[in-house]
One Martini backbone bead per residue (centre of mass of N, CA, C, O) as a GRO file, in nm:
protein
  349
    1MET     BB    1  -1.279  -2.387  -1.924
    2MET     BB    2  -0.951  -2.384  -1.916
    3THR     BB    3  -0.677  -2.502  -2.090
    4PHE     BB    4  -0.398  -2.674  -2.028
    5ARG     BB    5  -0.066  -2.593  -2.138
    6THR     BB    6   0.234  -2.741  -2.170
    7PRO     BB    7   0.531  -2.629  -2.138
    8SER     BB    8   0.887  -2.591  -2.074
    9LEU     BB    9   0.855  -2.745  -1.811
   10ILE     BB   10   1.073  -2.872  -1.569
   11LEU     BB   11   1.021  -3.190  -1.432
   12ARG     BB   12   1.099  -3.303  -1.104
   13SER     BB   13   1.171  -3.492  -0.851
   14SER     BB   14   1.119  -3.470  -0.525
   15SER     BB   15   1.276  -3.543  -0.212
   16SER     BB   16   1.014  -3.477  -0.086
   17SER     BB   17   0.771  -3.679   0.087
   18THR     BB   18   0.652  -3.442   0.276
   19PRO     BB   19   0.427  -3.223   0.302
   20LEU     BB   20   0.394  -2.894   0.400
   21PRO     BB   21   0.219  -2.740   0.623
   22TYR     BB   22   0.019  -2.482   0.659
   23ASN     BB   23   0.093  -2.209   0.895
   24SER     BB   24  -0.031  -1.915   1.040
   25SER     BB   25   0.185  -1.940   1.228
   26ARG     BB   26   0.476  -1.859   1.351
   27MET     BB   27   0.787  -1.943   1.289
   28ASN     BB   28   1.097  -1.999   1.329
   29ARG     BB   29   1.353  -1.780   1.318
   30SER     BB   30   1.598  -1.703   1.124
   31LYS     BB   31   1.886  -1.549   1.059
   32CYS     BB   32   1.784  -1.357   0.868
   33SER     BB   33   1.855  -1.463   0.533
   34SER     BB   34   1.966  -1.720   0.667
   35ALA     BB   35   1.845  -2.005   0.646
   36SER     BB   36   1.763  -2.277   0.769
   37PRO     BB   37   1.854  -2.626   0.720
   38HIS     BB   38   1.542  -2.624   0.776
   39ASN     BB   39   1.230  -2.685   0.751
   40GLY     BB   40   0.905  -2.657   0.870
   41ASN     BB   41   0.929  -2.993   0.973
   42GLY     BB   42   1.257  -3.068   1.015
   43SER     BB   43   1.374  -3.129   0.761
   44SER     BB   44   1.574  -3.121   0.522
   45SER     BB   45   1.699  -2.946   0.301
   46SER     BB   46   1.730  -2.886  -0.007
   47SER     BB   47   1.837  -3.029  -0.275
   48MET     BB   48   1.965  -3.019  -0.579
   49GLY     BB   49   1.700  -3.113  -0.708
   50ASP     BB   50   1.517  -2.900  -0.581
   51ASP     BB   51   1.666  -2.653  -0.689
   52SER     BB   52   1.626  -2.715  -0.989
   53PHE     BB   53   1.320  -2.723  -0.985
   54LEU     BB   54   1.261  -2.441  -0.873
   55ARG     BB   55   1.415  -2.279  -1.095
   56SER     BB   56   1.241  -2.379  -1.328
   57VAL     BB   57   0.978  -2.256  -1.229
   58LEU     BB   58   1.081  -1.960  -1.201
   59THR     BB   59   1.152  -1.923  -1.496
   60ASN     BB   60   0.857  -1.939  -1.598
   61MET     BB   61   0.745  -1.709  -1.430
   62GLU     BB   62   0.938  -1.493  -1.541
   63GLN     BB   63   0.857  -1.516  -1.841
   64VAL     BB   64   0.567  -1.430  -1.812
   65TYR     BB   65   0.628  -1.156  -1.684
   66LEU     BB   66   0.808  -1.038  -1.920
   67ASN     BB   67   0.599  -1.073  -2.154
   68ARG     BB   68   0.378  -0.871  -1.999
   69ASN     BB   69   0.635  -0.666  -1.901
   70PRO     BB   70   0.825  -0.440  -2.061
   71THR     BB   71   0.941  -0.267  -1.833
   72ALA     BB   72   1.094  -0.483  -1.678
   73LYS     BB   73   1.270  -0.575  -1.913
   74ALA     BB   74   1.399  -0.296  -1.975
   75ILE     BB   75   1.530  -0.248  -1.695
   76LEU     BB   76   1.711  -0.493  -1.688
   77GLU     BB   77   1.865  -0.408  -1.945
   78LEU     BB   78   1.959  -0.132  -1.844
   79VAL     BB   79   2.127  -0.230  -1.604
   80ARG     BB   80   2.313  -0.419  -1.772
   81SER     BB   81   2.434  -0.180  -1.956
   82THR     BB   82   2.625  -0.090  -1.689
   83ASN     BB   83   2.801  -0.357  -1.628
   84VAL     BB   84   2.589  -0.553  -1.512
   85ASP     BB   85   2.624  -0.912  -1.454
   86ARG     BB   86   2.436  -0.900  -1.178
   87ILE     BB   87   2.104  -0.989  -1.072
   88CYS     BB   88   1.925  -0.964  -0.775
   89TYR     BB   89   1.667  -1.100  -0.583
   90ASP     BB   90   1.483  -1.017  -0.309
   91HIS     BB   91   1.177  -1.063  -0.430
   92LEU     BB   92   0.866  -1.230  -0.456
   93ALA     BB   93   0.522  -1.163  -0.575
   94TYR     BB   94   0.182  -1.240  -0.460
   95ARG     BB   95  -0.165  -1.290  -0.539
   96THR     BB   96  -0.471  -1.368  -0.348
   97PHE     BB   97  -0.748  -1.568  -0.250
   98GLY     BB   98  -0.932  -1.600   0.063
   99VAL     BB   99  -1.053  -1.888  -0.082
  100ASN     BB  100  -1.090  -2.215  -0.132
  101ASN     BB  101  -0.776  -2.265  -0.081
  102GLN     BB  102  -0.654  -1.979  -0.246
  103GLY     BB  103  -0.440  -1.872  -0.079
  104ILE     BB  104  -0.133  -1.859   0.040
  105GLU     BB  105  -0.094  -2.176   0.044
  106SER     BB  106  -0.109  -2.228  -0.272
  107ILE     BB  107   0.189  -2.106  -0.307
  108ALA     BB  108   0.365  -2.187  -0.054
  109GLN     BB  109   0.407  -2.497  -0.087
  110LEU     BB  110   0.640  -2.497  -0.283
  111PHE     BB  111   0.844  -2.350  -0.089
  112LEU     BB  112   0.825  -2.537   0.153
  113ASP     BB  113   0.914  -2.798  -0.001
  114CYS     BB  114   1.200  -2.624  -0.075
  115GLY     BB  115   1.287  -2.488   0.231
  116TYR     BB  116   1.117  -2.280   0.331
  117THR     BB  117   1.032  -2.013   0.569
  118GLN     BB  118   0.809  -1.899   0.776
  119MET     BB  119   0.714  -1.582   0.880
  120ASP     BB  120   0.568  -1.302   0.886
  121GLU     BB  121   0.284  -1.115   0.954
  122LEU     BB  122   0.069  -0.900   0.759
  123ARG     BB  123  -0.144  -0.604   0.789
  124PHE     BB  124  -0.432  -0.453   0.581
  125PRO     BB  125  -0.719  -0.317   0.663
  126GLN     BB  126  -0.802  -0.121   0.426
  127LYS     BB  127  -0.743  -0.362   0.203
  128LYS     BB  128  -0.808  -0.648   0.309
  129LEU     BB  129  -0.520  -0.772   0.411
  130LYS     BB  130  -0.276  -1.034   0.398
  131ALA     BB  131   0.062  -1.152   0.495
  132HIS     BB  132   0.348  -1.345   0.392
  133TRP     BB  133   0.681  -1.443   0.455
  134PHE     BB  134   0.969  -1.611   0.293
  135SER     BB  135   1.253  -1.792   0.362
  136PRO     BB  136   1.528  -1.908   0.234
  137PRO     BB  137   1.738  -2.132   0.174
  138LYS     BB  138   2.020  -2.248   0.130
  139ASN     BB  139   2.244  -2.192  -0.110
  140VAL     BB  140   2.408  -2.345  -0.367
  141ASN     BB  141   2.469  -2.046  -0.538
  142PRO     BB  142   2.523  -1.750  -0.390
  143ASP     BB  143   2.786  -1.645  -0.590
  144GLY     BB  144   2.600  -1.719  -0.839
  145GLY     BB  145   2.429  -1.579  -1.064
  146SER     BB  146   2.109  -1.471  -1.201
  147GLY     BB  147   1.831  -1.409  -1.072
  148VAL     BB  148   1.691  -1.721  -1.042
  149TYR     BB  149   2.023  -1.806  -1.040
  150GLY     BB  150   2.061  -1.687  -0.781
  151PRO     BB  151   1.982  -1.596  -0.504
  152LEU     BB  152   1.736  -1.680  -0.324
  153PRO     BB  153   1.440  -1.544  -0.273
  154ARG     BB  154   1.212  -1.402  -0.134
  155VAL     BB  155   0.862  -1.438  -0.022
  156PHE     BB  156   0.551  -1.265  -0.112
  157ILE     BB  157   0.218  -1.326   0.027
  158SER     BB  158  -0.103  -1.237  -0.055
  159GLU     BB  159  -0.448  -1.178   0.078
  160LEU     BB  160  -0.783  -1.168   0.036
  161LEU     BB  161  -1.052  -1.076   0.254
  162VAL     BB  162  -1.343  -1.163   0.133
  163ASP     BB  163  -1.542  -1.150   0.393
  164GLN     BB  164  -1.503  -0.811   0.388
  165LEU     BB  165  -1.682  -0.779   0.161
  166SER     BB  166  -1.919  -0.745  -0.030
  167GLN     BB  167  -2.161  -0.944  -0.147
  168GLN     BB  168  -2.108  -0.900  -0.448
  169SER     BB  169  -1.800  -0.959  -0.445
  170GLN     BB  170  -1.813  -1.238  -0.320
  171GLU     BB  171  -1.980  -1.373  -0.548
  172ILE     BB  172  -1.776  -1.338  -0.773
  173ILE     BB  173  -1.538  -1.489  -0.642
  174HIS     BB  174  -1.682  -1.756  -0.576
  175ASN     BB  175  -1.764  -1.828  -0.858
  176TYR     BB  176  -1.474  -1.854  -0.985
  177THR     BB  177  -1.327  -2.028  -0.775
  178GLY     BB  178  -1.541  -2.259  -0.793
  179LEU     BB  179  -1.460  -2.321  -1.108
  180SER     BB  180  -1.158  -2.440  -1.051
  181GLY     BB  181  -1.175  -2.663  -0.862
  182CYS     BB  182  -0.841  -2.793  -0.825
  183GLY     BB  183  -0.662  -2.535  -0.882
  184HIS     BB  184  -0.530  -2.479  -0.596
  185LYS     BB  185  -0.316  -2.720  -0.640
  186HIS     BB  186  -0.200  -2.535  -0.915
  187SER     BB  187  -0.092  -2.239  -0.880
  188ALA     BB  188   0.206  -2.259  -0.964
  189LEU     BB  189   0.150  -2.364  -1.248
  190ALA     BB  190  -0.023  -2.126  -1.341
  191SER     BB  191   0.209  -1.922  -1.307
  192ALA     BB  192   0.414  -2.071  -1.510
  193ILE     BB  193   0.177  -2.041  -1.764
  194GLY     BB  194  -0.033  -1.804  -1.749
  195CYS     BB  195  -0.304  -1.921  -1.598
  196LEU     BB  196  -0.618  -1.961  -1.538
  197THR     BB  197  -0.845  -2.150  -1.309
  198TRP     BB  198  -1.061  -1.968  -1.439
  199PRO     BB  199  -1.275  -1.804  -1.595
  200LYS     BB  200  -1.349  -1.546  -1.763
  201PRO     BB  201  -1.462  -1.246  -1.712
  202SER     BB  202  -1.651  -0.985  -1.709
  203HIS     BB  203  -1.637  -0.650  -1.739
  204ALA     BB  204  -1.848  -0.580  -1.523
  205GLU     BB  205  -1.718  -0.742  -1.293
  206PHE     BB  206  -1.448  -0.604  -1.293
  207GLN     BB  207  -1.559  -0.319  -1.228
  208MET     BB  208  -1.701  -0.386  -0.963
  209LEU     BB  209  -1.448  -0.472  -0.812
  210ALA     BB  210  -1.270  -0.214  -0.856
  211ARG     BB  211  -1.448  -0.021  -0.681
  212GLU     BB  212  -1.357  -0.183  -0.412
  213SER     BB  213  -1.105  -0.376  -0.540
  214GLU     BB  214  -0.818  -0.371  -0.717
  215TYR     BB  215  -0.698  -0.633  -0.624
  216ALA     BB  216  -0.932  -0.817  -0.714
  217ALA     BB  217  -0.930  -0.743  -1.014
  218TRP     BB  218  -0.643  -0.823  -1.073
  219THR     BB  219  -0.670  -1.128  -0.990
  220LEU     BB  220  -0.901  -1.211  -1.185
  221VAL     BB  221  -0.708  -1.153  -1.457
  222ASN     BB  222  -0.406  -1.263  -1.349
  223GLY     BB  223  -0.397  -1.424  -1.110
  224TYR     BB  224  -0.087  -1.604  -0.998
  225THR     BB  225   0.098  -1.425  -1.107
  226LEU     BB  226   0.343  -1.223  -1.102
  227ASN     BB  227   0.345  -0.911  -0.958
  228HIS     BB  228   0.660  -0.908  -0.862
  229VAL     BB  229   0.990  -0.799  -0.881
  230THR     BB  230   1.307  -0.757  -0.691
  231ILE     BB  231   1.569  -0.556  -0.673
  232SER     BB  232   1.889  -0.573  -0.533
  233THR     BB  233   2.050  -0.289  -0.493
  234HIS     BB  234   2.308  -0.351  -0.301
  235ARG     BB  235   2.411  -0.571  -0.538
  236LEU     BB  236   2.509  -0.360  -0.703
  237LYS     BB  237   2.685  -0.144  -0.875
  238PRO     BB  238   2.838   0.127  -0.879
  239PRO     BB  239   2.587   0.367  -0.823
  240LEU     BB  240   2.324   0.160  -0.814
  241ASN     BB  241   2.345   0.073  -0.495
  242ASN     BB  242   2.177   0.333  -0.484
  243ILE     BB  243   1.846   0.412  -0.485
  244ASP     BB  244   1.858   0.706  -0.576
  245ASN     BB  245   2.025   0.653  -0.830
  246LEU     BB  246   1.833   0.449  -0.958
  247ASN     BB  247   1.582   0.626  -0.976
  248ARG     BB  248   1.710   0.845  -1.153
  249PHE     BB  249   1.794   0.663  -1.387
  250ILE     BB  250   1.509   0.564  -1.461
  251GLN     BB  251   1.377   0.843  -1.508
  252GLU     BB  252   1.584   0.946  -1.727
  253ASN     BB  253   1.468   0.686  -1.911
  254GLY     BB  254   1.129   0.722  -1.888
  255PHE     BB  255   1.032   0.610  -1.614
  256LYS     BB  256   0.773   0.532  -1.392
  257LEU     BB  257   0.701   0.608  -1.058
  258ASN     BB  258   0.580   0.547  -0.759
  259THR     BB  259   0.423   0.820  -0.557
  260GLU     BB  260   0.324   0.686  -0.313
  261GLY     BB  261   0.460   0.849  -0.048
  262GLY     BB  262   0.664   0.863  -0.249
  263VAL     BB  263   0.915   0.721  -0.415
  264LEU     BB  264   1.036   0.673  -0.131
  265LYS     BB  265   1.033   0.397   0.088
  266VAL     BB  266   1.045   0.414   0.452
  267SER     BB  267   1.125   0.280   0.726
  268PRO     BB  268   1.124   0.362   1.057
  269ASP     BB  269   1.439   0.262   1.081
  270GLY     BB  270   1.580   0.328   0.786
  271LEU     BB  271   1.666   0.019   0.648
  272LEU     BB  272   1.415   0.023   0.436
  273LEU     BB  273   1.429   0.063   0.081
  274GLN     BB  274   1.164   0.164  -0.155
  275SER     BB  275   1.061   0.098  -0.499
  276SER     BB  276   0.851   0.163  -0.803
  277THR     BB  277   0.678   0.102  -1.061
  278VAL     BB  278   0.445   0.129  -1.285
  279ALA     BB  279   0.223  -0.046  -1.420
  280ASP     BB  280   0.135  -0.215  -1.668
  281SER     BB  281  -0.054  -0.247  -1.960
  282ARG     BB  282  -0.319  -0.464  -2.090
  283GLU     BB  283  -0.480  -0.670  -2.298
  284PHE     BB  284  -0.828  -0.779  -2.242
  285GLU     BB  285  -1.050  -1.047  -2.297
  286PHE     BB  286  -1.362  -1.090  -2.227
  287SER     BB  287  -1.639  -1.298  -2.213
  288ASP     BB  288  -1.813  -1.058  -2.377
  289GLY     BB  289  -1.572  -0.936  -2.586
  290PHE     BB  290  -1.436  -0.725  -2.430
  291LYS     BB  291  -1.176  -0.482  -2.492
  292ASP     BB  292  -0.903  -0.403  -2.269
  293SER     BB  293  -0.602  -0.195  -2.267
  294GLN     BB  294  -0.613  -0.108  -1.926
  295VAL     BB  295  -0.503  -0.350  -1.780
  296PRO     BB  296  -0.341  -0.434  -1.512
  297ALA     BB  297  -0.036  -0.548  -1.438
  298SER     BB  298   0.291  -0.527  -1.372
  299TYR     BB  299   0.600  -0.483  -1.184
  300ILE     BB  300   0.893  -0.314  -1.049
  301GLU     BB  301   1.129  -0.346  -0.788
  302PHE     BB  302   1.318  -0.177  -0.516
  303ALA     BB  303   1.584  -0.280  -0.276
  304GLN     BB  304   1.731  -0.148   0.028
  305ARG     BB  305   1.956  -0.295   0.263
  306LEU     BB  306   2.075  -0.209   0.553
  307VAL     BB  307   2.291  -0.197   0.796
  308LEU     BB  308   2.313  -0.297   1.096
  309PRO     BB  309   2.417  -0.147   1.379
  310GLN     BB  310   2.601  -0.397   1.485
  311PHE     BB  311   2.760  -0.371   1.175
  312LYS     BB  312   2.884  -0.078   1.107
  313ASP     BB  313   3.209  -0.169   1.145
  314LEU     BB  314   3.210  -0.339   0.907
  315PRO     BB  315   3.363  -0.424   0.648
  316GLU     BB  316   3.243  -0.405   0.336
  317GLU     BB  317   3.365  -0.686   0.231
  318GLU     BB  318   3.200  -0.841   0.485
  319VAL     BB  319   2.925  -0.779   0.389
  320ASP     BB  320   2.616  -0.935   0.425
  321GLU     BB  321   2.290  -1.024   0.432
  322VAL     BB  322   2.296  -1.094   0.746
  323HIS     BB  323   2.373  -0.770   0.810
  324ARG     BB  324   2.088  -0.697   0.722
  325ARG     BB  325   1.788  -0.595   0.672
  326ASP     BB  326   1.495  -0.761   0.729
  327GLY     BB  327   1.209  -0.805   0.583
  328PHE     BB  328   0.907  -0.612   0.642
  329GLU     BB  329   0.675  -0.328   0.573
  330VAL     BB  330   0.368  -0.206   0.587
  331GLY     BB  331   0.401   0.086   0.484
  332ASN     BB  332   0.553   0.016   0.227
  333ALA     BB  333   0.363  -0.203   0.104
  334ASP     BB  334   0.108  -0.030   0.084
  335LYS     BB  335   0.237   0.155  -0.142
  336ILE     BB  336   0.324  -0.061  -0.347
  337PHE     BB  337   0.037  -0.164  -0.420
  338GLU     BB  338  -0.023   0.109  -0.596
  339SER     BB  339   0.111   0.027  -0.876
  340THR     BB  340  -0.200  -0.084  -0.979
  341SER     BB  341  -0.342   0.174  -0.976
  342ASN     BB  342  -0.530   0.409  -1.136
  343ILE     BB  343  -0.378   0.656  -1.039
  344GLN     BB  344  -0.095   0.568  -1.137
  345LEU     BB  345  -0.171   0.504  -1.433
  346SER     BB  346  -0.270   0.794  -1.504
  347LYS     BB  347   0.002   0.932  -1.453
  348SER     BB  348   0.160   0.770  -1.663
  349ALA     BB  349  -0.029   0.859  -1.909
   0.00000   0.00000   0.00000
């Protein structure tokens, strides 16, 4: 088993005394992105202490992500170089194994405890995945700060439906998640320090999983670290607040975008526009000593949420996040998942 080493994670006591149970049924939806001032079990929303604690955890998750993914770090710096002094995150995304209590709930509990509200479920039958997204509580400082210290982002957590895989793949996943002991209780901590809660797999096992599910192989070697962060495009300064301009700007600076279904992924209602880079690759040493320098890491996404039809006549200076398209779209997300696929990585190479 790997030994956890505690980094500079700032831990503070949460004011929530009762953990919020994960419930796979949809909870009451609050209006658009302004979450209700109540959390999932009806208690008050997170206090200043909770907000500070959550942002400290997210800071560590973000640092692990940026250290492992130079493309994401470079793009954030590139966007800031255009006199953008504030970058807001639309959402953070995680991948999990739906087995041994290590699925969506293992990451969701942190956010539920800090005032997030569970929203819609999304299903991806071909990929054998399901996902939930979570809406943030009211922000302590919605008009200030950047990144994880800006408006709290939505959270998108997917899980692999392991029991739908072949027997061989199930055995590999059950073997490693079974060796994690009580690791599922500390998935958020593992994400914040960039550590697996199970031993490293062999290269042969990684390859066997990848042949059936690249999602499974990715999760086996990356664990529950951030799969991606998403820049809220419409919150940038012109001209980059238009996702077509942002995509063009990124490509002109030599970065590769995910072309699955086209560079721009558009929801059926035309109000949610998304794109993403191709994942970075990183070197990973497997348990058998084999070093592979082409193991997929993470990527960065961009999302533009357009104004809802009922608010189309609202003056631009009065438009807020609550007036824009909320939620996620299966078709868009399905294509965004491909950012870590071998096909996209080979195109990037």
